[in-house]
Short mmCIF file of C-alpha atoms in Angstrom, two decimals:
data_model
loop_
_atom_site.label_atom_id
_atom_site.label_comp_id
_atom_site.label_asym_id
_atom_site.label_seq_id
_atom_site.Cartn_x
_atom_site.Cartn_y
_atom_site.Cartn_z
CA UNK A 262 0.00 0.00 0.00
CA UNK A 263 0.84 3.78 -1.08
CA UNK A 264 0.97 6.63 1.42
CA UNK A 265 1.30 10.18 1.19
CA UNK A 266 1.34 11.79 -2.39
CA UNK A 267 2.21 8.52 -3.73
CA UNK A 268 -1.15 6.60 -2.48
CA UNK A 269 -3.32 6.00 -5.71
CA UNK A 270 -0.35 6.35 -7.64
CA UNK A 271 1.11 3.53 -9.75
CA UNK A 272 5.37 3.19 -11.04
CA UNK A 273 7.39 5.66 -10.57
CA UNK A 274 6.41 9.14 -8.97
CA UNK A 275 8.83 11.70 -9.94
CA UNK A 276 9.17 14.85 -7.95
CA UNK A 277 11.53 18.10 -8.24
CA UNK A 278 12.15 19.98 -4.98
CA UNK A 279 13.63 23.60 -6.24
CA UNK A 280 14.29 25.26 -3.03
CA UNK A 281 15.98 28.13 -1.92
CA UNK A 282 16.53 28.13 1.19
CA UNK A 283 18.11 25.28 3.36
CA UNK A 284 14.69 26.07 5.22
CA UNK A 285 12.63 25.41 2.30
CA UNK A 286 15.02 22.27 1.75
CA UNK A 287 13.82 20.74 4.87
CA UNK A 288 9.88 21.89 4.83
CA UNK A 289 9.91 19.76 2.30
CA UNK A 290 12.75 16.89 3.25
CA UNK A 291 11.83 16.04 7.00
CA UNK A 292 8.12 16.02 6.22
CA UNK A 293 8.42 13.38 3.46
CA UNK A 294 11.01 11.11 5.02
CA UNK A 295 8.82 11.48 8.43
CA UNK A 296 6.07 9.84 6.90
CA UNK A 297 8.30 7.55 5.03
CA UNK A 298 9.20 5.92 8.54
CA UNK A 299 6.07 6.19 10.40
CA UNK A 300 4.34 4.12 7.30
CA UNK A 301 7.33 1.45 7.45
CA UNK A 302 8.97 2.11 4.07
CA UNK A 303 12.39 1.98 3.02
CA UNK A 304 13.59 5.28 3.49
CA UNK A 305 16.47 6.95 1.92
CA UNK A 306 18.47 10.18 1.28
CA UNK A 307 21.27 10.43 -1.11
CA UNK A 308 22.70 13.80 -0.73
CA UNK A 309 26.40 15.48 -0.23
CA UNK A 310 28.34 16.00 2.74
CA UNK A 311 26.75 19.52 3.64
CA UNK A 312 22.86 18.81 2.76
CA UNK A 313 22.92 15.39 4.26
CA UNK A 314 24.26 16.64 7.63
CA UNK A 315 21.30 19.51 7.47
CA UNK A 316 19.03 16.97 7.22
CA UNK A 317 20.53 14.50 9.86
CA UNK A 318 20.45 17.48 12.39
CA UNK A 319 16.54 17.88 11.34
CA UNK A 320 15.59 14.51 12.03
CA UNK A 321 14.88 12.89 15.37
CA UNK A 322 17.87 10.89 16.90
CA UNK A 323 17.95 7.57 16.10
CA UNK A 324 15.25 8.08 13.05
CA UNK A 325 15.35 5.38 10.74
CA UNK A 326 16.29 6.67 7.21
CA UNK A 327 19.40 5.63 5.08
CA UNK A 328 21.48 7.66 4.00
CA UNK A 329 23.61 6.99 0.99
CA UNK A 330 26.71 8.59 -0.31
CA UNK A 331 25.47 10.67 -3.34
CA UNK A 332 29.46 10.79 -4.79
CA UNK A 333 29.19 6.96 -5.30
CA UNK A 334 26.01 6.55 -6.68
CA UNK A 335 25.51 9.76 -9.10
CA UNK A 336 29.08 8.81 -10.35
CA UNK A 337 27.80 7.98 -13.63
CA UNK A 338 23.89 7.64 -14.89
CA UNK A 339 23.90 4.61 -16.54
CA UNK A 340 26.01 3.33 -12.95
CA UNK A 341 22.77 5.22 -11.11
CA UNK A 342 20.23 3.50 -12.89
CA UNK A 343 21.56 -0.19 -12.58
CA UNK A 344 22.68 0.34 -8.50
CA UNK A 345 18.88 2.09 -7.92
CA UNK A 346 17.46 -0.55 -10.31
CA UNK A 347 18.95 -3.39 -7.94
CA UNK A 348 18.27 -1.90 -4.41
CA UNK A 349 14.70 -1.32 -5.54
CA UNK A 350 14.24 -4.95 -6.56
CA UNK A 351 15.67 -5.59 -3.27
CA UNK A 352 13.01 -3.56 -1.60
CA UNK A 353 10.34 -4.91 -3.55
CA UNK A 354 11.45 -8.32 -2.73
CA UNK A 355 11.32 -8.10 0.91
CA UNK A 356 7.65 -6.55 0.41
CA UNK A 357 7.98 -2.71 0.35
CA UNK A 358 4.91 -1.52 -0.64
CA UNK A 359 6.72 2.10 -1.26
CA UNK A 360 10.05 3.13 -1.38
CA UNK A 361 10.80 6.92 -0.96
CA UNK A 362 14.34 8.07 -1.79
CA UNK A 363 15.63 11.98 -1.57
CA UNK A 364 18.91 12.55 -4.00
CA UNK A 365 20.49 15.35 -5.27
CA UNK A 366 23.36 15.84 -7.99
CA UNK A 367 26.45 17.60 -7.20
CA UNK A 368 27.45 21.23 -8.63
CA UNK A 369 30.23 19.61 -11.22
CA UNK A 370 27.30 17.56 -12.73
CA UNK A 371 25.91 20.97 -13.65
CA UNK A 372 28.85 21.73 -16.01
CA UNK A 373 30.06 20.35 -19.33
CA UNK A 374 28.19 17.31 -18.32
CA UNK A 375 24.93 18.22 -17.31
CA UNK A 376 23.62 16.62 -20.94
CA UNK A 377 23.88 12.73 -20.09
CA UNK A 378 22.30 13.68 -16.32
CA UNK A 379 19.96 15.59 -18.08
CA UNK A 380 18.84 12.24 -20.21
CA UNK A 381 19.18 10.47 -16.84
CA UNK A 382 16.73 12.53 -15.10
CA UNK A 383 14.51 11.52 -17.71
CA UNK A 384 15.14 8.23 -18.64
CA UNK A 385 14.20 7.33 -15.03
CA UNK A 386 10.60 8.01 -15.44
CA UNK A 387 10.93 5.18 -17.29
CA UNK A 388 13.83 3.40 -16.21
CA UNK A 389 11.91 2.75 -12.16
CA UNK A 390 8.52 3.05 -13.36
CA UNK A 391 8.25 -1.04 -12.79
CA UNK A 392 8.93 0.15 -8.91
CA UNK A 393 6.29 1.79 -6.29
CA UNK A 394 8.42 4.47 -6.37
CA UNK A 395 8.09 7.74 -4.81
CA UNK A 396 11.55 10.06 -5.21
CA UNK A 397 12.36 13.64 -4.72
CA UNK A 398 15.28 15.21 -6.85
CA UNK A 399 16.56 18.60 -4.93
CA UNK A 400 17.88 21.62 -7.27
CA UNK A 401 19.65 24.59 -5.08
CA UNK A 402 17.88 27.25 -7.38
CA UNK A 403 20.88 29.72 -5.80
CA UNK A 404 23.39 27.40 -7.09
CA UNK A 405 22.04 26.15 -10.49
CA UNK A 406 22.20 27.40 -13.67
CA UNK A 407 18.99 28.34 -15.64
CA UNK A 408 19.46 25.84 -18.29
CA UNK A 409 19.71 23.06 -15.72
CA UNK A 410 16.52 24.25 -14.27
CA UNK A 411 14.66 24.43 -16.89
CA UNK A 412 15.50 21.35 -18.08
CA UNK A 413 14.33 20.20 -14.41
CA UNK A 414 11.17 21.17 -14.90
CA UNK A 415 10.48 19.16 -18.32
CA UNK A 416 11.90 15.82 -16.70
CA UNK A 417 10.11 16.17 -13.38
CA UNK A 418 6.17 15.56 -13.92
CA UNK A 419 5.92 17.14 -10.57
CA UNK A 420 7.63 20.01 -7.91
CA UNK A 421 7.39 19.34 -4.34
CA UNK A 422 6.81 22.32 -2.48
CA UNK A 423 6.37 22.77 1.73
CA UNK A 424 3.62 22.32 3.17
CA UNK A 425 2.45 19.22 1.07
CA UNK A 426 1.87 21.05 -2.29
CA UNK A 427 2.73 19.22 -5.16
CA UNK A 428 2.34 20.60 -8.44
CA UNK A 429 2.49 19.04 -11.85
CA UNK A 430 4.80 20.68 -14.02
CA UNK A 431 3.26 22.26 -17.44
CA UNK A 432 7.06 21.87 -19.19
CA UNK A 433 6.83 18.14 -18.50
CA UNK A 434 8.04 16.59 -21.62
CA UNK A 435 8.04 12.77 -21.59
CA UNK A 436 11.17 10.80 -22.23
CA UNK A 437 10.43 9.08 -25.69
CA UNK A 438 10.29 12.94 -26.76
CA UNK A 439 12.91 14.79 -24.57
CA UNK A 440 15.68 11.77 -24.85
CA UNK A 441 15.63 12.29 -29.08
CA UNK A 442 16.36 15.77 -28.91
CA UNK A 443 20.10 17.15 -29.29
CA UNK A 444 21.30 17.87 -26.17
CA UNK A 445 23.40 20.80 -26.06
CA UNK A 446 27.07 19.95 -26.34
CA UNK A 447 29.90 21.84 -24.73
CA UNK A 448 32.93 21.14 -26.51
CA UNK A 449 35.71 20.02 -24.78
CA UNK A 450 38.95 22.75 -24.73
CA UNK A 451 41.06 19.83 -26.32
CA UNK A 452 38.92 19.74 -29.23
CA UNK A 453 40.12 23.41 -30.10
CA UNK A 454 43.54 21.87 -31.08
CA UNK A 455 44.22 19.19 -34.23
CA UNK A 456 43.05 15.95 -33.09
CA UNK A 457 46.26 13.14 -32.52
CA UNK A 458 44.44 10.86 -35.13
CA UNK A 459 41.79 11.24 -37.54
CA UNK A 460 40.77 8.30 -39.28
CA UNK A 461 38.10 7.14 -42.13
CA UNK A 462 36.51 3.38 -42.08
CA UNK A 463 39.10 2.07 -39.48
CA UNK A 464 37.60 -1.40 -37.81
CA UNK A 465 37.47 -1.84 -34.73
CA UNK A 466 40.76 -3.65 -33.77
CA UNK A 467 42.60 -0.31 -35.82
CA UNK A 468 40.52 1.84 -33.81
CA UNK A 469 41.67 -0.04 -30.43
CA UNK A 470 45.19 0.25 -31.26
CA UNK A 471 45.26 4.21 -32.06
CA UNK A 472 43.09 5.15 -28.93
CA UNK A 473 46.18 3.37 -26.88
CA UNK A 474 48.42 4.82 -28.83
CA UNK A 475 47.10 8.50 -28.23
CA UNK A 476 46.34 7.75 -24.52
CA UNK A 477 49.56 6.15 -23.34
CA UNK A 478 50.39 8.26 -20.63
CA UNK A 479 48.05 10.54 -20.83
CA UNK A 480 45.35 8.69 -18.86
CA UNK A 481 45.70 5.88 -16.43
CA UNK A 482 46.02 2.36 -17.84
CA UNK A 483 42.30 1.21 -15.95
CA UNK A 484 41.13 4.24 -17.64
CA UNK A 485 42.57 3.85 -20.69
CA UNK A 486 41.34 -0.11 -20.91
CA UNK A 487 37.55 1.19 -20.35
CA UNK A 488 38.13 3.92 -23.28
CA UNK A 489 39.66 1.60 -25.50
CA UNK A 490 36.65 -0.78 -24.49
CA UNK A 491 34.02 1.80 -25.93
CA UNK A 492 35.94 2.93 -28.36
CA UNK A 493 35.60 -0.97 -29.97
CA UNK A 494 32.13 -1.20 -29.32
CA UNK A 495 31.13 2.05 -30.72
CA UNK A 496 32.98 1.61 -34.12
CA UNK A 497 31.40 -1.85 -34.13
CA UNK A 498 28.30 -0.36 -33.89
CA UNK A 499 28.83 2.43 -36.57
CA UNK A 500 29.78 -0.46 -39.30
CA UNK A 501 27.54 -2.62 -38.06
CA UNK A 502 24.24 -0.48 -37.59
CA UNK A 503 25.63 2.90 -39.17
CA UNK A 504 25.98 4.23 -42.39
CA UNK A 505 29.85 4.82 -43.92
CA UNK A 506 32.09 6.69 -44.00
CA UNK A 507 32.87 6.28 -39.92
CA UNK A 508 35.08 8.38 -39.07
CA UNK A 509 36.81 8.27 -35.57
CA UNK A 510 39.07 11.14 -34.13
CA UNK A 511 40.89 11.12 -30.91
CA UNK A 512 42.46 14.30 -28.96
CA UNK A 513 44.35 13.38 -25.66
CA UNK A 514 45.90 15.65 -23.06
CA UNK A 515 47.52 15.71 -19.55
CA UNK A 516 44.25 13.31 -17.77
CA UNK A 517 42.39 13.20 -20.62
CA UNK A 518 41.19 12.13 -23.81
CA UNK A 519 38.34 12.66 -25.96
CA UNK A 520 37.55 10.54 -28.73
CA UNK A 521 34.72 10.82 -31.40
CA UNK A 522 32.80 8.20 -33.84
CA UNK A 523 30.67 9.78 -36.49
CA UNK A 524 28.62 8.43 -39.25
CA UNK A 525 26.25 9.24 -41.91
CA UNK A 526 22.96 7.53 -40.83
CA UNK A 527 20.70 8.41 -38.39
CA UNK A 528 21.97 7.14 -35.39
CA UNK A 529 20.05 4.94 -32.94
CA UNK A 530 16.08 5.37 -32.58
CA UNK A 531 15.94 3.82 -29.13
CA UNK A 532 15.31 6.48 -26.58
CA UNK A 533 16.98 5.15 -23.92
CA UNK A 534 19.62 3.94 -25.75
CA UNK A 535 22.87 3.61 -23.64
CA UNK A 536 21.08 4.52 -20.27
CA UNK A 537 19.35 1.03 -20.18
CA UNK A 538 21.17 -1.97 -21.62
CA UNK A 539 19.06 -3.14 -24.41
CA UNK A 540 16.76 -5.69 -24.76
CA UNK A 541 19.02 -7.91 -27.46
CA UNK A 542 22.25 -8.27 -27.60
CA UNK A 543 22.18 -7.71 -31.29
CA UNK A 544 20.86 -4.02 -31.00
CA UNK A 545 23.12 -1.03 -31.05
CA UNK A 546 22.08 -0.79 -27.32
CA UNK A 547 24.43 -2.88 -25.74
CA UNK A 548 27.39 -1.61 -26.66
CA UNK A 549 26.29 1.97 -26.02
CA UNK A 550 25.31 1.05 -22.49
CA UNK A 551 28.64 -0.46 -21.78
CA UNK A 552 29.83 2.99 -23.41
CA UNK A 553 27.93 4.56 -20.77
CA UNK A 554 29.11 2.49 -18.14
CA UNK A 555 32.58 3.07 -18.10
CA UNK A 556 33.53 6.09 -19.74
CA UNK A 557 33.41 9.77 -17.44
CA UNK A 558 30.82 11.13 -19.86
CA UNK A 559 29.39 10.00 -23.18
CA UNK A 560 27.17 12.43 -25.36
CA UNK A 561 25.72 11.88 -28.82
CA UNK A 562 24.61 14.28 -31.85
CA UNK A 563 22.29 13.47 -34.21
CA UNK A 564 22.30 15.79 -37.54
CA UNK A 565 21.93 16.16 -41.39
CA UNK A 566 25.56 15.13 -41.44
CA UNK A 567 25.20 11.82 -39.53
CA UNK A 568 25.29 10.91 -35.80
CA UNK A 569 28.23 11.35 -33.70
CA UNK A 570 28.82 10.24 -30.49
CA UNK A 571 31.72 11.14 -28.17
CA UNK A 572 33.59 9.78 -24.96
CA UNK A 573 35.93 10.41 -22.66
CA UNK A 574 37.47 9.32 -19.78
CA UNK A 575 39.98 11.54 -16.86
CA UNK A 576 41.60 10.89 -14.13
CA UNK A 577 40.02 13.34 -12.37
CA UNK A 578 36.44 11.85 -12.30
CA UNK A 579 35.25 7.93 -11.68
CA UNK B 146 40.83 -16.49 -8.12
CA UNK B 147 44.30 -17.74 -9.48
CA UNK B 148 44.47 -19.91 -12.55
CA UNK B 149 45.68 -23.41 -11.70
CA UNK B 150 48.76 -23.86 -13.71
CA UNK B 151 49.08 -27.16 -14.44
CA UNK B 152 48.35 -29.12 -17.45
CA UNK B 153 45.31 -31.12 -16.33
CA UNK B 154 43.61 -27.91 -15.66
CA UNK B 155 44.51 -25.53 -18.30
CA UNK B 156 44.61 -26.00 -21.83
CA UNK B 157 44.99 -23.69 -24.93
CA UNK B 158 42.53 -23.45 -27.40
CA UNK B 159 43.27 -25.28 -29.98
CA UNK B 160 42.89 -22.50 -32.81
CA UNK B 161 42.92 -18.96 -33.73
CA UNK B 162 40.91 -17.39 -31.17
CA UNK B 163 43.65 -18.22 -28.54
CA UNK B 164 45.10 -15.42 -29.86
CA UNK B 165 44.27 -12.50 -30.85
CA UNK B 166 41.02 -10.25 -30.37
CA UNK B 167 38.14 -11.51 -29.75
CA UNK B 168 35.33 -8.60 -31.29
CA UNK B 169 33.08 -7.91 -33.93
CA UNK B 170 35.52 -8.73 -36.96
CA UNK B 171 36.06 -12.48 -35.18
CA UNK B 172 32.27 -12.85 -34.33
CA UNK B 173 32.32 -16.47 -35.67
CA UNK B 174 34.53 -17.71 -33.23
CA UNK B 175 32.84 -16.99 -30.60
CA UNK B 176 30.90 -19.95 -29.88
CA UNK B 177 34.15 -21.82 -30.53
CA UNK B 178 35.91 -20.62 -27.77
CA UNK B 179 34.65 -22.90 -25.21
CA UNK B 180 34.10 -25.73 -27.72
CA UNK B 181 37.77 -26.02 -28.47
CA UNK B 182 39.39 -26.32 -25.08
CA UNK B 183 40.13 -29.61 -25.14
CA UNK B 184 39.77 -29.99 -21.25
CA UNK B 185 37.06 -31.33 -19.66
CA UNK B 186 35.46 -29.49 -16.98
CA UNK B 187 37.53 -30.95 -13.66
CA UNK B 188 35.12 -30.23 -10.64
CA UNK B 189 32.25 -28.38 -12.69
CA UNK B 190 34.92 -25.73 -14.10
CA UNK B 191 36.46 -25.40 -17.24
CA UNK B 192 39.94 -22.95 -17.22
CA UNK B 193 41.38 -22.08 -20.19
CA UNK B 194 44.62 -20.20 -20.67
CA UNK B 195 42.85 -16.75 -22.39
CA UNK B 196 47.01 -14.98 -21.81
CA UNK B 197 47.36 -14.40 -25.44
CA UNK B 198 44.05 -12.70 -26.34
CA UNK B 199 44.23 -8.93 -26.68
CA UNK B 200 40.33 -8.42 -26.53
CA UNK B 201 37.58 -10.14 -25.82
CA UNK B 202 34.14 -8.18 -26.70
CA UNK B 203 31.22 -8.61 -24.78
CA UNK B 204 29.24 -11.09 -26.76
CA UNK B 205 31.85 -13.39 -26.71
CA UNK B 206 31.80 -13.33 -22.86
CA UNK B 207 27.69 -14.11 -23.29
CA UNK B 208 28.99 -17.05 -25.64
CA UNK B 209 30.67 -17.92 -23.02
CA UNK B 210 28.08 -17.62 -20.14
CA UNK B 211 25.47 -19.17 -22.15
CA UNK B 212 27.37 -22.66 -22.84
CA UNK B 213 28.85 -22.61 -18.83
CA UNK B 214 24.67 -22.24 -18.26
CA UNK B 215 23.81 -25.53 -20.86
CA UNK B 216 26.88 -27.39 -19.30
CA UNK B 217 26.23 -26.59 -15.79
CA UNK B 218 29.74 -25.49 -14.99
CA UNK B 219 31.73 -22.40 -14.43
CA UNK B 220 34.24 -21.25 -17.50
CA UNK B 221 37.14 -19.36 -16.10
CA UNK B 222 39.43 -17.59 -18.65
CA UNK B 223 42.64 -17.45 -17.18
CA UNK B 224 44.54 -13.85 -17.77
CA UNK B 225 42.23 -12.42 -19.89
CA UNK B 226 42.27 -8.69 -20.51
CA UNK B 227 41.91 -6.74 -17.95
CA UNK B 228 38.09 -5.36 -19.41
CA UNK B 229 36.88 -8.85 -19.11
CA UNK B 230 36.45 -8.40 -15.23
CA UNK B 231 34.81 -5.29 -15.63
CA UNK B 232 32.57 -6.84 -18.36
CA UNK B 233 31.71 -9.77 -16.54
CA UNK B 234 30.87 -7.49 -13.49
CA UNK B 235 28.60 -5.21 -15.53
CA UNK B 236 27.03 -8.15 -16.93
CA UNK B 237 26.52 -10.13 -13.99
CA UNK B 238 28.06 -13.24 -15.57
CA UNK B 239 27.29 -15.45 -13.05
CA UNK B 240 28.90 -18.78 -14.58
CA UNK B 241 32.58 -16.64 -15.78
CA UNK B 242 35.02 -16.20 -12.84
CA UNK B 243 38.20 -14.23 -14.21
CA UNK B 244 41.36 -15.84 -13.36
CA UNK B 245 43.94 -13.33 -12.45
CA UNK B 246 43.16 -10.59 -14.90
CA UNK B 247 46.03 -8.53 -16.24
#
């Protein structure tokens, strides 16, 4: 059984909180998780270091609630999605009737890229909507930029507000729509320079060999495995499923390197393509998801010219 | 784990894919891997010496999982590359344990 806003309501219930105050925070915060506990439900908060200790000083000692370390599990989406995905099946298993989890992003995952936790944000309406569900996503309005928010509001069907108001969001754009757009891409400062290698048709063994080549001591050798790991699965999947010429360039710098795979067709048609591991293993979708999995940020294009898709990995994130 | 290193236990395959990469371009090895290591499975696991491949895409790993699953033993590819873990972590392999990965 369902309690508070989520009784009646069936999947996934998706709530914004966009507060501005720490006291608006927790008007909204304590309430929910109060209610959480007093109806028996798995109850969860997944914030940083300063929010999470605002809201342990809030609750009553001893209270109940889990909190998780939001560095660990917002580390990457697709990572998000598969470690919620499993501790909800977990709840559901021992007989949770509703499961309500608090989470917020960090301030880097408002920069260069905000795009894939964008397309996480709403992939999820999807992605838990198996699960009786009930999650609020907290946005510092003082501390995030406009474009994040508004892109809050179209993958939220909901805001939270204090005093129990909950109001459905008129931008609300579901994710089969949203998740096809083109994300706005902010290029990465070591795509201003020539890339290292810039290559037509090379298969994916070629490709595998001058990713390694350009990363050698640029990047760590774990993180240079996992780039070299995408890198082969994402030229297999431009020959394979994409339309010639593919073209792969690679630019690598002091903890980093970026490496782009376009082609002339129309790239994948799968929504959540690379956020959830596809049905077959004979789709595009597989490879993109383990894309997704272990590089530090993955963000596709499509366009008149083709679809692109690029990765990276640095040793400053993961 | 550690890969058992003697004879009984750990065979090469006898063929191409023993070396090599193992990814799209070599798809129709795949379900030869497991095939052609001549060992039979010694306690419900088979270990084969995967040293000299330089890749080894995911599919082949589900090649892998899915004749461990019809055999009803555990494959263990013995110093595979080191994305095989990772792979068979993100895949939940359940029937491939990684034997001292590069």
């Amino acid at each position: 059984m369902r309690t508070g806003a989520g009784a009646g309501h069936t999947g996934y219930l998706h709530e914004a909180i966009c507060y501005d105050s720490d006291e608006h925070l927790l008007d909204v915060v304590v309430p929910f998780l109060l209610g959480g506990v007093a109806a028996g439900e798995p109850t969860i908060v997944s914030f940083g270091e300063r929010t999470a200790g605002l809201v342990r000083t809030a609750l009553p000692p001893g209270c109940p609630v889990t909190f998780l370390t939001s560095g660990e599990v917002y580390a990457r989406p697709a990572g998000a999605i598969r470690s919620y995905r499993a501790l909800l099946a977990e709840h559901v298993q021992r007989g949770a009737g509703q499961i309500r989890i608090v989470g917020e992003l960090g301030r880097p995952q408002f920069g260069p890229t905000w795009d894939w936790w964008a397309r996480y944000e709403s992939a999820i309406n999807h992605a838990y909507d198996e699960f009786p569900l009930w999650s609020m996503c907290a946005y510092d309005t003082r501390a995030t930029p406009a474009h994040v928010l508004a892109d809050v509001l179209r993958t939220h069907p909901k805001t939270a507000a204090p005093f129990d108001r909950h109001t459905a969001n008129a931008q609300y754009t579901d994710p089969e729509t949203f998740l096809l757009e083109n994300r706005p891409e902010v290029a990465d400062p070591l795509q201003r320079a020539t890339p290292a290698s810039d290559t037509l048709d090379g298969q994916p063994g070629e490709s595998r060999r001058i990713v390694r080549e350009a990363g050698a001591g640029r990047v760590g050798p774990a993180k240079l495995d996992d780039l070299t790991l995408a890198v082969s699965e994402i030229v297999a999947n431009a020959h394979r499923y994409g339309r010639p010429p593919v073209r792969m360039r690679v630019w690598a710098g002091p903890g980093r390197v970026v490496v782009t795979v376009t082609d002339t067709g129309p790239g994948t048609k799968d929504p959540f393509a690379g956020l959830l591991p596809a049905a077959s293993e004979t789709s595009a979708g597989f490879g993109l998801w383990i894309a997704h999995q272990v590089c530090d940020h993955v963000s596709m294009q499509r366009g008149p010219d083709g679809f692109s898709i690029r990765l990276t990995v640095s040793d400053q994130t993961g | 784990m550690s890969c058992p290193a003697t004879d009984e236990h750990v065979r090469r395959v006898d063929g191409a894919p023993a070396a090599g990469a193992l990814d799209a371009t070599a798809e129709q090895w795949f379900p030869a891997v497991p095939d052609r290591v001549r060992a039979h499975p010694v306690e419900g696991l088979i270990v084969f010496d995967a040293q000299d491949l330089r890749f080894l895409e995911f599919r082949a790993l589900l090649h892998q999982q899915r004749h461990a699953e019809r055999r009803s033993v555990m494959v263990t590819p013995c110093n595979p590359p080191a994305t095989a873990a990772h792979l068979v972590e993100l895949l939940r392999l359940s029937r491939i344990r990684i034997g001292a990965a590069r």
